């Protein structure tokens, strides 16, 4: 789908990858609707786009609140592309994370996909045009230590995206999907993570990932896995578990989070839209 003249809504676009994708899409002539829990951050991104000569508006929305999502969607109006990008990580061992943190991870990374997509899909079907993008994660392909909640929520996101595509295909609906599974990105979300083999599993650059996603939207690709090495994952899945464990140890994937201290210390703040 060409982005020139398209209306693109990105959740969690107040920072990181969401902000960068918004800037890239605006650069191609799309009109942006910036959603973020943090009102100030969202407004800043919309302002940044307008300063650069683009078109953008912002709305403070907690995507876990289905009622708030449907009212904000009504206010936003029709969109051609919905990018489900908002995400959170706990980065704690199973016994260290609080119940509230675990619930929050699933609410934002998995359940919210239902509320936003259900809000915008009817309009896309009615207008005979649309694309739903799911920003999942490599953690949705490979389970990693200290990520039981994050990884499981991203597996759910991958499953959501795949089932949605199957449903739309079966109904011959005029709406397409794209699912994105990147390894770690330098946005700060996973501050302190390490990679053992940077040549095959590099820490990705935010700008590069954003460009690749926007390009995949324009080329109507269905799936984007980054870096390409991660495409070996289905082979790993077919191996006996001990062989998979051996490969994971060789790649050091379970050690990546050793020095990661987690991002949900401000859990309460995340629940309340910031001024
Ligand atoms: N950073 C990585 O290493 C990495 C790797 C793979 C996938 N991802 C995924 O990419 C996406 C973007 O991550 P990022 O690195 O840019 O993170 P980030 O923390 O920089 O940005 C996430 C944004 O989502 C917003 N947000 C959080 N909860 C929200 C809610 N309930 N409602 C609305 N907005 C909310 C935050 O305010 C923030 O602006 C996430 O889905 C993440 O899981 C990130």
Short mmCIF file of C-alpha atoms and ligand atoms in Angstrom, two decimals:
data_model
loop_
_atom_site.label_atom_id
_atom_site.label_comp_id
_atom_site.label_asym_id
_atom_site.label_seq_id
_atom_site.Cartn_x
_atom_site.Cartn_y
_atom_site.Cartn_z
CA UNK A 1 0.00 0.00 0.00
CA UNK A 2 1.44 3.35 -1.00
CA UNK A 3 1.75 5.70 1.93
CA UNK A 4 1.52 8.95 0.00
CA UNK A 5 -1.82 10.41 1.07
CA UNK A 6 -2.63 7.44 3.35
CA UNK A 7 -3.82 7.94 6.95
CA UNK A 8 -1.59 5.97 9.30
CA UNK A 9 -2.30 5.45 13.01
CA UNK A 10 0.54 4.19 15.20
CA UNK A 11 0.04 3.15 18.83
CA UNK A 12 2.87 3.90 21.25
CA UNK A 13 4.24 6.42 18.75
CA UNK A 14 5.39 8.86 21.43
CA UNK A 15 8.88 7.34 21.51
CA UNK A 16 11.23 4.68 20.16
CA UNK A 17 10.29 2.67 17.11
CA UNK A 18 6.75 4.10 16.96
CA UNK A 19 8.04 7.69 16.74
CA UNK A 20 10.60 6.72 14.12
CA UNK A 21 8.03 4.88 11.97
CA UNK A 22 5.76 7.94 12.23
CA UNK A 23 8.57 10.20 10.96
CA UNK A 24 9.41 7.80 8.11
CA UNK A 25 5.76 7.44 7.03
CA UNK A 26 5.21 11.21 7.24
CA UNK A 27 8.32 11.67 5.08
CA UNK A 28 6.59 9.59 2.38
CA UNK A 29 3.53 11.84 2.50
CA UNK A 30 1.28 9.95 4.94
CA UNK A 31 -0.96 11.74 7.43
CA UNK A 32 -0.15 10.48 10.93
CA UNK A 33 -2.36 9.88 13.94
CA UNK A 34 -0.07 9.45 16.94
CA UNK A 35 -1.43 7.46 19.88
CA UNK A 36 0.44 7.19 23.14
CA UNK A 37 -0.32 6.74 26.80
CA UNK A 38 2.00 9.65 27.43
CA UNK A 39 0.08 12.70 26.14
CA UNK A 40 3.10 14.99 26.11
CA UNK A 41 5.30 12.53 24.22
CA UNK A 42 2.59 11.93 21.60
CA UNK A 43 1.96 15.65 21.12
CA UNK A 44 5.70 16.26 20.74
CA UNK A 45 5.96 13.72 17.93
CA UNK A 46 2.94 15.20 16.12
CA UNK A 47 4.52 18.66 16.50
CA UNK A 48 7.88 17.33 15.22
CA UNK A 49 6.13 16.01 12.08
CA UNK A 50 4.23 19.28 11.53
CA UNK A 51 7.48 21.26 11.94
CA UNK A 52 8.99 19.12 9.18
CA UNK A 53 6.05 20.06 6.94
CA UNK A 54 4.00 16.89 7.46
CA UNK A 55 0.46 16.30 8.68
CA UNK A 56 -0.07 14.80 12.14
CA UNK A 57 -2.36 14.86 15.16
CA UNK A 58 -2.01 13.19 18.55
CA UNK A 59 -4.37 11.53 21.01
CA UNK A 60 -3.58 10.34 24.54
CA UNK A 61 -4.91 6.77 24.64
CA UNK A 62 -4.27 3.79 26.88
CA UNK A 63 -4.65 0.94 24.39
CA UNK A 64 -5.55 -1.49 27.18
CA UNK A 65 -8.78 0.42 27.84
CA UNK A 66 -11.22 -0.91 25.21
CA UNK A 67 -13.75 1.88 25.91
CA UNK A 68 -11.13 4.62 25.56
CA UNK A 69 -9.88 2.96 22.36
CA UNK A 70 -13.31 2.96 20.71
CA UNK A 71 -14.07 6.59 21.63
CA UNK A 72 -10.63 7.74 20.48
CA UNK A 73 -11.04 5.74 17.24
CA UNK A 74 -14.36 7.43 16.58
CA UNK A 75 -12.72 10.81 17.12
CA UNK A 76 -9.73 9.87 14.93
CA UNK A 77 -11.90 8.82 11.96
CA UNK A 78 -10.97 6.39 9.21
CA UNK A 79 -7.40 5.14 8.87
CA UNK A 80 -5.77 3.18 6.02
CA UNK A 81 -2.97 1.66 8.09
CA UNK A 82 -3.10 0.67 11.76
CA UNK A 83 0.31 -0.08 13.30
CA UNK A 84 -0.03 -1.89 16.62
CA UNK A 85 3.30 -0.89 18.13
CA UNK A 86 2.72 -0.02 21.83
CA UNK A 87 4.56 -2.51 24.02
CA UNK A 88 6.01 -2.95 27.48
CA UNK A 89 8.58 -5.26 29.04
CA UNK A 90 9.08 -6.40 32.62
CA UNK A 91 12.40 -8.19 32.26
CA UNK A 92 12.02 -10.06 35.53
CA UNK A 93 12.32 -13.72 36.40
CA UNK A 94 8.99 -15.49 36.79
CA UNK A 95 9.13 -15.38 40.59
CA UNK A 96 10.32 -11.74 40.71
CA UNK A 97 7.59 -10.10 38.61
CA UNK A 98 4.47 -8.91 40.41
CA UNK A 99 1.02 -10.10 39.36
CA UNK A 100 0.20 -6.55 38.22
CA UNK A 101 3.33 -6.45 36.02
CA UNK A 102 2.54 -9.78 34.39
CA UNK A 103 -1.06 -8.76 33.73
CA UNK A 104 0.07 -5.41 32.32
CA UNK A 105 2.50 -7.05 29.88
CA UNK A 106 -0.28 -9.21 28.45
CA UNK A 107 -2.79 -6.34 28.45
CA UNK A 108 -0.53 -4.04 26.40
CA UNK A 109 1.34 -6.52 24.18
CA UNK A 110 -1.49 -8.94 23.41
CA UNK A 111 -5.03 -7.97 24.47
CA UNK A 112 -4.78 -4.37 23.22
CA UNK A 113 -4.32 -5.75 19.67
CA UNK A 114 -7.94 -6.89 19.83
CA UNK A 115 -9.30 -3.53 21.00
CA UNK A 116 -7.47 -1.39 18.43
CA UNK A 117 -8.03 -3.76 15.49
CA UNK A 118 -11.72 -4.22 16.34
CA UNK A 119 -12.05 -0.43 16.44
CA UNK A 120 -10.54 0.23 12.99
CA UNK A 121 -11.22 -2.94 10.94
CA UNK A 122 -14.93 -2.24 10.26
CA UNK A 123 -14.04 1.11 8.64
CA UNK A 124 -11.34 -0.54 6.51
CA UNK A 125 -13.75 -3.26 5.35
CA UNK A 126 -16.39 -0.68 4.54
CA UNK A 127 -13.99 1.41 2.48
CA UNK A 128 -12.49 -1.67 0.79
CA UNK A 129 -8.93 -0.79 1.79
CA UNK A 130 -6.67 -1.22 4.80
CA UNK A 131 -3.64 -2.77 6.44
CA UNK A 132 -3.11 -4.00 10.01
CA UNK A 133 0.52 -4.15 11.14
CA UNK A 134 1.53 -6.05 14.28
CA UNK A 135 4.88 -5.21 15.83
CA UNK A 136 5.63 -8.51 17.57
CA UNK A 137 9.19 -9.55 18.42
CA UNK A 138 11.86 -12.20 18.00
CA UNK A 139 10.71 -13.09 21.54
CA UNK A 140 7.55 -14.33 19.80
CA UNK A 141 9.71 -16.85 17.94
CA UNK A 142 12.17 -17.89 20.65
CA UNK A 143 11.47 -18.12 24.39
CA UNK A 144 14.22 -16.37 26.37
CA UNK A 145 15.19 -16.38 30.07
CA UNK A 146 13.75 -13.45 32.10
CA UNK A 147 11.03 -13.02 29.47
CA UNK A 148 8.26 -15.45 30.43
CA UNK A 149 5.64 -12.68 30.32
CA UNK A 150 7.11 -10.64 27.44
CA UNK A 151 7.88 -13.66 25.27
CA UNK A 152 4.50 -15.33 25.88
CA UNK A 153 2.67 -12.07 25.13
CA UNK A 154 4.62 -11.71 21.88
CA UNK A 155 3.84 -15.34 20.92
CA UNK A 156 0.22 -14.31 21.43
CA UNK A 157 0.80 -11.28 19.19
CA UNK A 158 2.26 -13.55 16.47
CA UNK A 159 -0.72 -15.89 16.82
CA UNK A 160 -3.13 -12.96 16.68
CA UNK A 161 -1.54 -11.66 13.48
CA UNK A 162 -1.49 -15.09 11.82
CA UNK A 163 -5.12 -15.90 12.71
CA UNK A 164 -6.26 -12.45 11.60
CA UNK A 165 -4.54 -12.96 8.25
CA UNK A 166 -6.20 -16.38 7.88
CA UNK A 167 -9.61 -14.90 8.69
CA UNK A 168 -9.23 -12.00 6.25
CA UNK A 169 -7.94 -14.33 3.52
CA UNK A 170 -10.81 -16.77 4.01
CA UNK A 171 -13.31 -13.91 3.77
CA UNK A 172 -11.46 -12.48 0.72
CA UNK A 173 -11.42 -9.21 2.64
CA UNK A 174 -9.73 -6.17 1.07
CA UNK A 175 -7.56 -5.72 4.18
CA UNK A 176 -3.99 -7.05 4.38
CA UNK A 177 -1.65 -7.71 7.30
CA UNK A 178 2.03 -7.46 8.12
CA UNK A 179 3.72 -9.01 11.14
CA UNK A 180 7.13 -7.79 12.28
CA UNK A 181 9.52 -9.81 14.46
CA UNK A 182 12.70 -7.89 15.26
CA UNK A 183 15.55 -8.89 17.57
CA UNK A 184 16.67 -6.24 20.13
CA UNK A 185 16.49 -2.63 18.91
CA UNK A 186 18.52 0.29 20.37
CA UNK A 187 15.42 2.24 21.51
CA UNK A 188 16.24 1.97 25.22
CA UNK A 189 13.36 -0.44 25.88
CA UNK A 190 15.91 -3.18 26.56
CA UNK A 191 18.70 -1.00 27.98
CA UNK A 192 21.69 -3.12 28.94
CA UNK A 193 21.00 -6.21 26.83
CA UNK A 194 24.01 -7.91 25.28
CA UNK A 195 24.48 -9.97 22.16
CA UNK A 196 27.13 -12.66 21.87
CA UNK A 197 27.43 -12.84 18.08
CA UNK A 198 26.80 -9.32 16.76
CA UNK A 199 27.49 -10.38 13.17
CA UNK A 200 24.57 -12.81 13.08
CA UNK A 201 22.41 -11.37 15.87
CA UNK A 202 23.15 -7.62 16.00
CA UNK A 203 21.36 -5.08 18.18
CA UNK A 204 19.23 -3.42 15.50
CA UNK A 205 19.18 0.33 14.81
CA UNK A 206 15.83 2.03 15.43
CA UNK A 207 15.98 4.04 12.18
CA UNK A 208 16.85 0.97 10.12
CA UNK A 209 13.99 -1.08 11.57
CA UNK A 210 11.52 1.79 11.02
CA UNK A 211 12.61 2.16 7.39
CA UNK A 212 12.30 -1.58 6.78
CA UNK A 213 8.78 -1.66 8.28
CA UNK A 214 7.60 1.31 6.21
CA UNK A 215 9.15 -0.25 3.10
CA UNK A 216 7.43 -3.59 3.87
CA UNK A 217 4.08 -1.75 4.13
CA UNK A 218 4.65 -0.10 0.76
CA UNK A 219 5.67 -3.42 -0.85
CA UNK A 220 2.74 -5.29 0.72
CA UNK A 221 4.99 -7.82 2.42
CA UNK A 222 3.33 -10.18 4.88
CA UNK A 223 6.15 -10.81 7.32
CA UNK A 224 9.38 -9.12 8.35
CA UNK A 225 11.93 -10.96 10.48
CA UNK A 226 15.08 -9.09 11.53
CA UNK A 227 17.94 -9.91 11.32
CA UNK A 228 17.56 -12.49 8.49
CA UNK A 229 19.52 -15.05 10.54
CA UNK A 230 16.40 -15.48 12.73
CA UNK A 231 14.76 -17.24 9.83
CA UNK A 232 16.54 -20.41 11.07
CA UNK A 233 14.07 -20.47 13.97
CA UNK A 234 11.54 -22.90 12.37
CA UNK A 235 14.45 -25.36 11.95
CA UNK A 236 15.23 -24.98 15.65
CA UNK A 237 11.60 -25.71 16.46
CA UNK A 238 11.81 -29.00 14.55
CA UNK A 239 14.91 -30.12 16.45
CA UNK A 240 14.72 -32.19 19.64
CA UNK A 241 14.55 -29.79 22.62
CA UNK A 242 18.07 -30.65 23.81
CA UNK A 243 19.46 -29.69 20.40
CA UNK A 244 17.53 -26.42 20.56
CA UNK A 245 18.93 -25.76 24.06
CA UNK A 246 22.43 -26.41 22.72
CA UNK A 247 21.89 -23.95 19.86
CA UNK A 248 20.39 -21.32 22.20
CA UNK A 249 23.41 -21.65 24.52
CA UNK A 250 25.81 -21.41 21.57
CA UNK A 251 24.07 -18.20 20.45
CA UNK A 252 23.93 -16.92 24.04
CA UNK A 253 20.25 -15.96 23.77
CA UNK A 254 19.50 -16.74 27.42
CA UNK A 255 22.35 -14.54 28.64
CA UNK A 256 21.23 -11.44 26.74
CA UNK A 257 19.02 -10.18 29.57
CA UNK A 258 21.52 -10.76 32.44
CA UNK A 259 22.17 -7.06 32.98
CA UNK A 260 18.72 -5.84 32.04
CA UNK A 261 16.99 -4.33 35.06
CA UNK A 262 13.51 -3.91 33.62
CA UNK A 263 11.33 -1.04 32.55
CA UNK A 264 8.17 -1.43 34.59
CA UNK A 265 9.40 0.25 37.78
CA UNK A 266 7.06 3.11 36.88
CA UNK A 267 4.14 0.81 36.39
CA UNK A 268 1.69 3.16 38.07
CA UNK A 269 2.77 6.06 35.86
CA UNK A 270 2.14 3.93 32.79
CA UNK A 271 -1.45 3.45 33.87
CA UNK A 272 -2.14 7.16 34.00
CA UNK A 273 -1.85 9.39 30.92
CA UNK A 274 0.91 11.89 31.70
CA UNK A 275 0.30 15.63 31.26
N1 LIG B 1 13.25 -2.34 21.68
C1 LIG B 1 13.41 -3.61 21.33
O1 LIG B 1 14.47 -4.23 21.52
C2 LIG B 1 12.28 -4.35 20.67
C3 LIG B 1 12.54 -5.58 20.04
C4 LIG B 1 11.49 -6.24 19.43
C5 LIG B 1 10.21 -5.74 19.45
N2 LIG B 1 9.99 -4.54 20.09
C6 LIG B 1 8.61 -4.03 20.13
O2 LIG B 1 8.57 -2.82 19.42
C7 LIG B 1 7.52 -1.99 19.97
C8 LIG B 1 8.07 -0.60 20.28
O3 LIG B 1 9.07 -0.73 21.26
P1 LIG B 1 10.14 0.41 21.60
O4 LIG B 1 11.44 -0.25 21.73
O5 LIG B 1 9.97 1.55 20.67
O6 LIG B 1 9.64 0.79 23.07
P2 LIG B 1 9.48 2.22 23.80
O7 LIG B 1 9.35 1.90 25.24
O8 LIG B 1 10.55 3.15 23.35
O9 LIG B 1 8.09 2.76 23.23
C9 LIG B 1 6.86 2.18 23.57
C10 LIG B 1 5.81 3.27 23.57
O10 LIG B 1 4.56 2.64 23.89
C11 LIG B 1 3.85 3.50 24.78
N3 LIG B 1 2.90 2.71 25.56
C12 LIG B 1 3.16 1.81 26.54
N4 LIG B 1 2.02 1.33 27.05
C13 LIG B 1 1.01 1.93 26.37
C14 LIG B 1 -0.39 1.83 26.45
N5 LIG B 1 -1.00 1.06 27.35
N6 LIG B 1 -1.13 2.61 25.60
C15 LIG B 1 -0.54 3.42 24.69
N7 LIG B 1 0.79 3.54 24.59
C16 LIG B 1 1.56 2.80 25.42
C17 LIG B 1 4.93 4.12 25.66
O11 LIG B 1 4.48 5.31 26.28
C18 LIG B 1 6.05 4.35 24.63
O12 LIG B 1 5.95 5.64 24.03
C19 LIG B 1 7.01 -2.74 21.20
O13 LIG B 1 5.84 -3.47 20.86
C20 LIG B 1 8.14 -3.69 21.53
O14 LIG B 1 7.69 -4.82 22.24
C21 LIG B 1 10.99 -3.83 20.69
#
